[in-house]
Amino acid sequence: MTQNDRLDYLIGALLAERGGPVPLPADIPEKQRLLRTLFNIRPPLPVKEEVLRIQDEYLTEEIRRRGITDADTLTPADGALYLWRGDITTLRADVIVNAANSRLLGCFVPGHHCVDNAIHTFAGMQLRLACAEIMSRQGREEPTGQAKLTPAFNLPSRCIAHTVGPIVTSQPTREDKERLASCYRACLSAAEEAGASSIAFCCLSTGEFCFPQREAAAIAVETVRRCLAQTNHEIKVIFNVFQDTDESLYRQLLSSG
């Protein structure tokens, strides 16, 4: 089965779940966007083994084509702290951190450009199912500043730490800042318990949650430095950025350490 065959198969299977076929787009990019939409809006329901098998083959090949970066090949910016600009879904680290929402089920907005959407898309449908199981046992929404660990499924990383950052409506309060710091501490603790040798943080709370980038970056670096000093945990901490602004902020903070 070719990659295009897998793409057509998965679109057909997911459309069938929704009650019937629709005409397939003519070109591959449009098909890929449709498949991502179907992944994004699918509720956490059981999936046929054959569909999962073909999905896994498809996603593994897609990620391979996009290029995988191994955390072990990165150059440190400051001791155990690293700065890497790229797509976190293509990073091979023991743990990557997902900026989740309080439902912990991923982003249901089709094709939304948030890290939660990307991670759930390329990890595969198993991730939403795993998160739904956690939430069912928990019986309530995920509190801000904690962390839940899941397998990474089709991503090159081993695990995902899901954490909910604070939502800021104006200037961050003292409580907002403490909750953001708590996200970093909780993820580091979860990674240590899992025996991880590397963890990659995205820029928590700075997207849809509107935490100012400069303050968020300062909290991230300061909190991680303090945690590593207090615990003596030997772990590579990678600050993953995607924008020029964030890269510049983190580079300044790490060079001033």
XYZ file of C-alpha atoms in Angstrom:
257
model
C 0.000 0.000 0.000
C 1.424 3.376 -1.008
C 1.254 6.454 1.203
C -1.495 7.859 -1.025
C -3.411 4.577 -0.729
C -3.174 4.841 3.069
C -4.375 8.434 2.908
C -7.429 7.474 0.829
C -8.164 4.491 3.059
C -8.070 6.542 6.271
C -10.241 9.318 4.856
C -12.762 6.728 3.672
C -12.796 4.921 7.019
C -13.268 8.109 9.045
C -15.944 9.458 6.711
C -17.782 6.137 6.951
C -17.893 6.566 10.720
C -19.667 9.863 10.176
C -22.387 8.345 8.038
C -21.286 8.289 4.454
C -18.776 9.207 1.751
C -18.062 12.622 0.313
C -16.062 13.298 -2.865
C -12.326 13.100 -2.202
C -10.220 16.189 -3.026
C -8.155 15.876 -6.175
C -4.731 16.791 -4.827
C -2.704 15.305 -1.967
C -2.330 18.494 0.141
C -6.127 18.871 0.195
C -6.490 15.213 1.164
C -3.974 15.710 3.968
C -5.915 18.706 5.269
C -9.134 16.691 5.174
C -7.548 13.810 7.073
C -6.229 16.188 9.729
C -9.713 17.674 10.062
C -11.198 14.208 10.534
C -8.575 13.360 13.157
C -9.230 16.657 14.959
C -13.004 16.318 15.202
C -13.170 12.594 15.954
C -14.384 11.893 19.506
C -12.489 9.384 21.687
C -14.318 6.278 20.508
C -12.922 2.771 19.850
C -11.078 2.330 16.548
C -10.857 -0.805 14.424
C -7.461 -2.501 14.574
C -7.059 -2.358 10.787
C -7.685 1.391 10.782
C -5.126 1.902 13.553
C -2.566 -0.238 11.749
C -2.842 1.759 8.542
C -2.955 5.030 10.470
C 0.279 4.088 12.266
C 1.983 3.227 8.981
C 0.813 6.496 7.458
C 1.877 8.729 10.354
C 5.246 7.023 10.793
C 6.043 7.654 7.143
C 4.776 11.247 7.236
C 6.970 12.092 10.210
C 9.959 10.364 8.607
C 9.497 12.459 5.465
C 9.363 15.674 7.496
C 12.668 14.795 9.150
C 13.365 13.682 12.708
C 15.762 15.540 15.008
C 17.372 13.505 17.777
C 17.758 15.303 21.105
C 21.155 13.656 21.527
C 22.502 15.621 18.530
C 21.658 19.063 19.941
C 24.297 21.452 21.250
C 23.753 22.823 24.768
C 23.102 26.528 25.198
C 23.884 26.555 28.917
C 24.899 23.399 30.774
C 21.948 20.985 30.629
C 19.730 23.579 28.933
C 19.186 23.512 25.178
C 17.414 25.738 22.672
C 15.912 24.206 19.560
C 13.723 25.783 16.906
C 11.514 23.349 15.065
C 8.387 21.232 15.047
C 8.138 19.391 18.368
C 6.289 16.505 16.684
C 9.508 15.681 14.815
C 11.780 15.723 17.879
C 13.054 12.448 19.326
C 13.252 13.082 23.077
C 12.182 10.953 26.018
C 9.416 13.427 26.898
C 7.837 16.277 24.985
C 5.475 18.685 26.719
C 2.032 19.431 25.354
C 0.272 22.720 26.121
C -3.093 21.121 26.832
C -6.496 22.524 27.717
C -8.456 21.537 30.810
C -10.391 18.812 28.958
C -7.032 17.161 28.158
C -8.499 15.640 24.983
C -6.672 17.719 22.421
C -7.809 20.556 20.178
C -11.028 19.809 18.301
C -10.698 22.847 16.002
C -9.919 21.503 12.500
C -6.374 22.315 11.444
C -5.808 24.771 14.288
C -2.178 25.894 14.501
C -1.598 25.081 18.159
C 0.837 22.557 19.575
C -2.027 20.575 21.156
C -3.603 20.082 17.737
C -0.306 19.100 16.109
C 0.640 16.616 18.823
C -2.742 14.893 18.766
C -2.774 14.816 14.955
C 0.603 13.146 14.529
C 0.492 10.938 17.613
C -2.670 9.394 16.222
C -6.143 8.572 17.452
C -4.756 6.464 20.313
C -3.662 9.610 22.142
C -7.165 11.052 22.510
C -8.351 7.646 23.719
C -5.558 7.499 26.316
C -6.344 11.014 27.510
C -10.058 10.210 27.699
C -9.267 7.236 29.922
C -7.233 9.475 32.257
C -10.053 12.000 32.421
C -12.670 9.319 33.024
C -10.720 8.010 36.021
C -10.092 11.534 37.271
C -13.729 12.561 36.997
C -13.051 16.290 36.638
C -11.225 18.737 34.406
C -7.451 18.870 34.606
C -6.266 21.554 37.061
C -3.794 24.214 35.972
C -0.148 23.576 36.835
C -0.136 19.769 36.996
C 1.078 17.146 34.506
C -0.202 13.857 33.120
C 2.073 11.468 31.232
C 0.951 9.366 28.252
C 2.758 7.333 25.612
C 3.668 9.303 22.486
C 2.316 6.600 20.155
C 3.391 7.517 16.588
C 5.603 10.454 17.519
C 9.373 9.883 17.644
C 9.413 10.835 21.339
C 8.698 8.251 24.052
C 6.180 10.077 26.237
C 4.063 13.214 26.308
C 3.602 15.329 29.438
C 0.278 17.143 29.183
C 0.039 20.305 31.264
C -2.542 23.086 31.445
C -1.059 26.555 31.736
C -2.781 29.662 33.102
C -5.075 31.701 30.868
C -4.222 35.409 31.072
C -6.793 38.092 30.272
C -4.679 41.181 31.024
C -1.373 41.397 32.898
C -0.324 38.154 34.599
C -1.030 38.097 38.310
C 1.267 36.624 40.931
C -0.978 33.544 40.920
C -0.696 33.253 37.114
C 3.088 33.312 37.370
C 3.125 30.672 40.102
C 0.786 28.422 38.126
C 3.004 28.693 35.061
C 6.076 27.826 37.130
C 4.119 24.886 38.544
C 3.628 23.527 35.014
C 7.397 23.337 34.526
C 7.991 21.770 37.929
C 5.237 19.184 37.427
C 6.528 18.157 33.990
C 10.093 17.831 35.259
C 8.861 15.717 38.163
C 6.855 13.461 35.832
C 9.861 13.084 33.535
C 12.096 12.167 36.462
C 9.615 9.555 37.690
C 9.564 8.081 34.177
C 13.364 7.851 34.117
C 13.637 10.287 31.227
C 17.016 11.602 30.126
C 15.572 14.438 28.017
C 12.484 16.646 28.004
C 11.369 19.286 25.514
C 9.157 22.188 26.574
C 7.094 24.196 24.131
C 6.342 27.835 25.061
C 3.592 27.183 27.592
C 0.589 29.546 27.811
C 1.953 32.069 25.292
C -0.374 31.197 22.397
C -4.138 31.068 22.842
C -3.691 31.510 26.607
C -2.091 34.964 26.062
C 0.703 34.920 28.669
C 3.244 37.604 27.599
C 6.150 35.892 25.852
C 8.983 37.680 27.643
C 7.636 36.977 31.129
C 6.745 33.399 30.261
C 10.234 32.691 28.933
C 11.853 34.183 32.034
C 9.663 32.044 34.304
C 10.445 28.942 32.251
C 14.219 29.338 32.394
C 14.335 30.434 36.029
C 12.045 27.605 37.191
C 13.920 24.926 35.292
C 17.304 26.148 36.535
C 16.065 26.156 40.113
C 14.529 22.677 39.810
C 17.666 21.159 38.347
C 19.807 22.750 41.062
C 17.529 21.500 43.834
C 17.022 17.947 42.597
C 20.368 17.219 40.913
C 18.305 15.464 38.266
C 20.554 14.799 35.259
C 18.234 15.536 32.360
C 18.566 17.496 29.147
C 15.984 20.272 29.088
C 15.160 21.556 25.622
C 13.283 24.800 25.139
C 11.464 24.333 21.863
C 10.559 27.513 19.988
C 8.816 28.144 16.700
C 8.921 31.927 16.277
C 11.718 34.499 15.877
C 10.581 36.375 18.981
C 10.703 33.325 21.242
C 14.060 32.214 19.886
C 15.561 35.627 20.585
C 14.106 35.764 24.112
C 15.363 32.329 25.088
C 18.763 32.911 23.548
C 19.200 36.064 25.665
C 18.029 34.341 28.839
C 20.230 31.288 28.344
C 23.307 33.332 27.484
C 22.918 35.388 30.642
C 22.922 32.369 32.954
